[in-house]
Amino acid sequence: MPFLRLVFLSLLLLTACGSEQNDPYPLGERGGNILYAAFTERPKHLDPVQSYSEDEIAFTAQIYEPPLQYHYLRRPYALVPATGETVPVARYYDAQGRELPADAPAASIASSVYEIRLRPGIRYQPHPAFAVDDAGHPWYDRLDREQLRGIDKVADFAKTGSRELLADDYIYQIKRLAHPRLHSPIFSLMAERIVGLRELGATLRTAAKTLPADGWLDLDRFQLPGVTRVDSHTYRIVLHGKYPQFAYWLAMPFFAPVPREVDRFYSQPGMAEKNLTLDWYPVGTGPFMLTENNPNSRMVLERNPNFHGESYPCDGEAGDRAAGLLDDCGKALPFIDKAVYSREKESIPYWNKFLQGYYDASGISSDSYDQAVRLGVGGDVQLTDEMREKGIRLLTSVRPSIFYQGFNMLDPVVGGLSESATKLRQAVSIAIDQEEFISIFMNGRGIAANSPLPPGIFGFVDGEAGINPVVYDWVDGQARRKPIEVAKKLLAEAGWPNGRNARSGEPLVLYLDTTGGGMGDKSRLDWLTRQFAKLDIQLVVRSTDYNRFQNKVRKGAVQLFYMGWNADYPDPENFLFLLAGSEGKVATGGENGANYVNPEFDRLFEQMKNMESSGPRGAERLAIIRQAVAVLQRDAPWIYGFHPKNYTLGHVWLHNRKPTDMGNNTLKYQRIDVAARQESRQAWNRPVLWPLAAMAAGLLLLVLPAAVGYRRRERGTAR
Amino acid sequence: MDFMPVLLWSDVLIWLLVLASVAFGALSSRNPLWRGAWRRIGRSRAGMASATVLLVFVAVGLLDSLHYRPRLAEEPGQGAAAAVYGVEVLSVLDALLTPLRTRTEKTYSAPLATRAYAKEAVDVRDADGQPRQIRDHPRLKYGGAHLGADEGGRDADIGERVLRACGLALALWSAVAAAFTVAMARARGCSPAQAWRRIWCNESDFAGNAVLGALAGLLLLNLPLALLAGDYHVFGTDKVGQDVFYQVLKSVRTALVIGLVTTLVTLPLSIVLGVLAGYFRGWVDDLIQYLYTTLSSIPGVLLIAAAVLMMQVLIDTHPQWFTTAAERADLRLLALCFILGLTSWTSLCRLLRGETMKLRELEYIQAAQSFGVADLRIIARHILPNLMHIVIIALVMDFSSMVLTEAVLSYIDIGVDPTMISFGTMINNARMELAREPAVWWSLLAAFAFMFTLVLAANLLADAVRDAFDPRLAGAA
Amino acid sequence: MLAYIVRRLFYALPILLGVNLLTFALFFVVNTPDDMARMQLGVKRVTPEAIAKWKADRGYDKPLFVNAAASGSGVLTETIFFGKSARMFAGDFGRAEDGRDIAREIASRMGPSLAIALPNFAIGLLVTVSFALLLTFFRATYLDFWGVVLCVAMMSISTLFYIIGGQYLVSKVWRLVPISGYGGGVEAWKFVILPVAIGVVAGIGSSARWYRTIFIEEIGKDYVRTARAKGLAEAAVLFRHVLRNAMIPILTGVVVVIPLLFMGSLLSESFFGIPGLGSYTIDAIKAQDFAVVRAMVFIGSVLYIAGLILTDISYTFVDPRIRFH
């Protein structure tokens, strides 16, 4: 029987190879200085103009180098130069072009200027776009479809070259933000800030119309007045007004360099059909370059041979030294030769492969949580003994994000700033026990939020001063959720005693919109219904697909909804703007899904928006933020849910890991002890062979009577 | 009134289906050909045993198809306002299983456990009154709560209950068996002892021994479950502490609706189109062939996914249609049935078309045609009755495949409403639990056992029905 | 023969048109072009201008089926439907909404899909047919009875259980093969073996039982009795006569699915993380990538029609009496 043969064959193969039968990687990679990681969502865009999601930035941040980066170890997050010589300091000018002092009031500032000086001698990764002939003319600049025959990936081009990083490359990329055929998510935001960018967008749009569909739009033919070249290694960006958060943007790949010849190279006819685009094969100066791009199963980053060199930082936060994070001080980066990212869509295989040692690090999904982590005495987290035996280490950090349930402030029942509606919202805010939610559904991986601001963001206050007085009391040195009776009382005052309308006796029915699907959804919704039932409020959950949900929020056709926000940069403005009246979703299509408008809050927000957190006016800014947060807590336009905590596990052979949520270019700091990894993998992956033998025996038992019967029958018919 | 009856659309269809099958049974018993077929089924032991098992499932499903909304407790100060009913829609089954439904623990617990599955930090007080935290499996709120502090007595308690249940089962079974024997003896005019022997020696034309055997098995399995379920979680609890036993019982209705209503949708379509195409030929045939070739050439999952998404939009844009979440989920279930039906009528249609083509070439139909009998009359009198066996076979054969399909569809998120308990949603959740360490296996196992029993019984019955109705096999078997 | 095939191919055109129309109608009732734009542009900071730009860029700024504003034939041609369908019939699938070339993507995913589907199909067919022959050989004995019971039991188990259970035991508990993933080249076997084995086992129940019915029906016929009367051994009768004559019903069911093997298996691909066409399709549905869904539906129908034609042709090989005109 063929099946039997298959079993025997595999048995043979198994015994031949011994241990690590379940190694998902090619044999040739064993023992290499390679980091193994996984990605769940396939990155859609690797072009720095378009990539914005975390899955994409995980790759682009290793390849592209914007002028600035976040310091790997220091907290609070600090910007340090990457390709720039220093972190630029803005110079301010008034409407007449006179320079103003740094502490000038924001209203008087007409423009701010950032001047960035690049370090000399930085070179790009080898790439065919840089290949030149003896005369210095680009080798591959007149390709057509015929010449591209037989070429399927960038590695198929015979010649490559490199060149020095210049200021022009940065300027070219800023112009690309306005490119009519690319869709930069930050174009409209930056068009308001960078002088002339909006106009450039309009010009380019008209210019693109006259071009053939696959024609190249040479951006150097167009001027962007807000971005100028000072010399070959220096450029200047002019912004409207004051925008102190701009420096953070300069640490994102949106402001990475893109050389004109690369853009030219990829826009030749026939390239796009073969996926030879910047979206697929990024080109940068960073420590790594993308050598294999198969977003369905495997992405490979390899060390850039032309990397300009950088050394491991020698200072950090208190405790970094004890944690061994400073051991590699001054050593040359990067440490690893190669990083292999495999696609894991499902959490189960991901987790199991991590335990088998085939991934060097892993997050913890809530399903594998019990196995990995336990809460110690006093609420601190520890690894389980099983994990510790394996030498696995745990890293935790609170992410600069917030998950919340928003009330639609335009809704006749829960919306509006009237006292009754406010009390209704406050009552609900008390009733929904976020602590329980976190403990059941997040396994404690989060902290309940008191305001939109997560820890680590300027304006966050810990302890008694920071609690939300509407929801919590301060008892025995810790925040305690107010008892449900308080909520019931508030609800009664709001005109809904025991969940019934005081006048008509109708029950209070609230509608919650969520995006459906996914694991454990049903149980989460059941839990939520129970929370509302505590106030005798009937909750109806309407789960819809993502688009429909967005649409409803946009039209204001929701009552309660689940949402979340990840910070773009570590500044309170990036959170509080989610509630600014000017960002109203229904009114302006902005990010304020709750459509909350409170003039008092808006005034405070406008005030704090353009202030620096550090320096002399920091205290003043903090005071304004505190006031604004107090307004939000009172009005309760959101149920402040929680700030999720990141728990990641790393194997003992992986060194120099520190949780970071802002800087993404962390791959270069990682170091691997290859020998230790090899040893552990061998020990953990001894195959269990008896079931195969048992299966073979079982099959034999089945076949035997059949064979006996067969012979008897044959003889029977023969006779 | 303490409740307001709620008539969901699927309830209507289910009860209509019950009525229709009763009517069909009555009608077919007049037709000698059919009576013979029914008798053949009655003689099939596997068929009758599985029919007995299926009846239990159907009973559970029917109990779960009588819905109502309980009245909310009157507020003291509110006076004689109009009665207010909760938004939660319950069924008679829910009412019967109230303890199972309401006794939810905090999170996972193993079958028959008295303590939670995972350790938790518990506050205890030392001897000297100091509060201290230790890690332990916390005691369940309901599971084995009647034992009090005497957790060690659990095994004895369970053993005693099982024994009691077995005794009860035996007594019940003897009573039923005796009644059956006496009835049999009456009908045959023989002594009960003779009747008894006939039953067990398979000498009657009804497989009474199979029915009694299945009944014994059912009683022996279910009575202990029933006795234990009151105070334990017999199949454990899921992530939010809901009783798994309750969930599997609720899943039964979903499976039945999917299996039965879907075929109900397919039947009219495939019969009408198949017969028309086969009988009239010509352009009618061409058109119908075009229709089903086009439909069946689209990969099934894609068609279903697109249709489900479309229906989802329709539901989402008209929230005013539904007063309760149950109605919404119900409509989605029905829509899923319709979609499955619309995508699966093609094969039966093709079969019927071929058979009709064969039939219309028969001499007596040719003769009827040449006498000028109206086409519709010919179809109704001569063609349809001769197709019925194919229809019945298809109906029973499709049932189990539909139940299996539901599970797969729910896995790729295009199945039933996520708030609706079904085998698919249970498996989908349980899949994750298996990856835990130690694995949470009971949800998966419970869903597996129930689904397997249901589908196996359905398949065995389908076989019996096919053997009985298929004229080709009727002689052979 | 050739004329017949050409005619069949000609008939395929209206079917493909119908399929295309249906997918279009279904998809655009679900999605407006606005929805698609929003889905593709991501979550944060999406402005109305960005959406308008995206739509104009990809030709979604026109009406769906009828363009009342256009003149002459433009009423029908300057629409999304015409613009998107015309090129597909020419074999150009265009690019996915995220900008990637669909034809290339399909080509690169075909390998993994076939690596699972082909062995699954071939081994499955072999195993089930031999199993069914075995049952037929032992018909009306206890072996046959329990074999059929086993078949019914096996087909009553959901595929999901086979996959979940198999993956849990073989990969996790026994550590015999990698849990998931796919690698090209020689080492692909260790990723392929488990999904294939599970696929074969899951398919045994229903197919073996079906084949058995066919064989049993065939064995009751007169020519078999004649053959036996000639004194042929039972095995020879089974292989030489029964199997041969049962080919037509088997082929009807089997050949149709051969071309569809290219479409991959949805469930195993998604459980085992195999980057094939099945998971491509599901991902596209989830991401509402209309271009991909349409292309996959189109290819699926083409393959299905090819399968029908192939079935007819295969009949002539099995039974030379069949001729097409």
PDB file of C-alpha atoms in Angstrom, chain C residues 24 28 30 74 79 85 87 101 109 121 124 130 133 155 165 187 208 240 247 266 292 321:
ATOM      1  CA  PHE C  24     -18.987  42.326  -9.893  1.00  0.00           C
ATOM      2  CA  PHE C  28     -19.989  46.118  -5.335  1.00  0.00           C
ATOM      3  CA  VAL C  30     -20.829  44.940  -0.478  1.00  0.00           C
ATOM      4  CA  GLY C  74     -18.883  55.238 -23.888  1.00  0.00           C
ATOM      5  CA  THR C  79     -17.450  52.127 -16.648  1.00  0.00           C
ATOM      6  CA  SER C  85     -13.247  43.034 -17.410  1.00  0.00           C
ATOM      7  CA  ARG C  87      -8.354  43.333 -19.815  1.00  0.00           C
ATOM      8  CA  ASP C 101       1.154  42.252 -10.047  1.00  0.00           C
ATOM      9  CA  ARG C 109       1.980  30.823  -5.129  1.00  0.00           C
ATOM     10  CA  PHE C 121      -4.809  14.024  -4.926  1.00  0.00           C
ATOM     11  CA  GLY C 124      -5.580   9.973  -1.972  1.00  0.00           C
ATOM     12  CA  SER C 130      -7.370   0.326  -3.291  1.00  0.00           C
ATOM     13  CA  LEU C 133     -11.387  -2.539  -4.074  1.00  0.00           C
ATOM     14  CA  MET C 155     -16.605  10.920   7.060  1.00  0.00           C
ATOM     15  CA  GLY C 165      -5.687  16.883  15.955  1.00  0.00           C
ATOM     16  CA  GLU C 187      13.527  20.326   2.036  1.00  0.00           C
ATOM     17  CA  ALA C 208     -13.822   4.958  -0.482  1.00  0.00           C
ATOM     18  CA  ARG C 240      -9.283  -6.258 -15.229  1.00  0.00           C
ATOM     19  CA  MET C 247     -13.776   4.181 -14.611  1.00  0.00           C
ATOM     20  CA  LEU C 266      -8.059  26.662   1.755  1.00  0.00           C
ATOM     21  CA  VAL C 292      -7.533  39.570  -6.574  1.00  0.00           C
ATOM     22  CA  ARG C 321     -17.004   3.584 -28.082  1.00  0.00           C
TER      23      ARG C 321
END
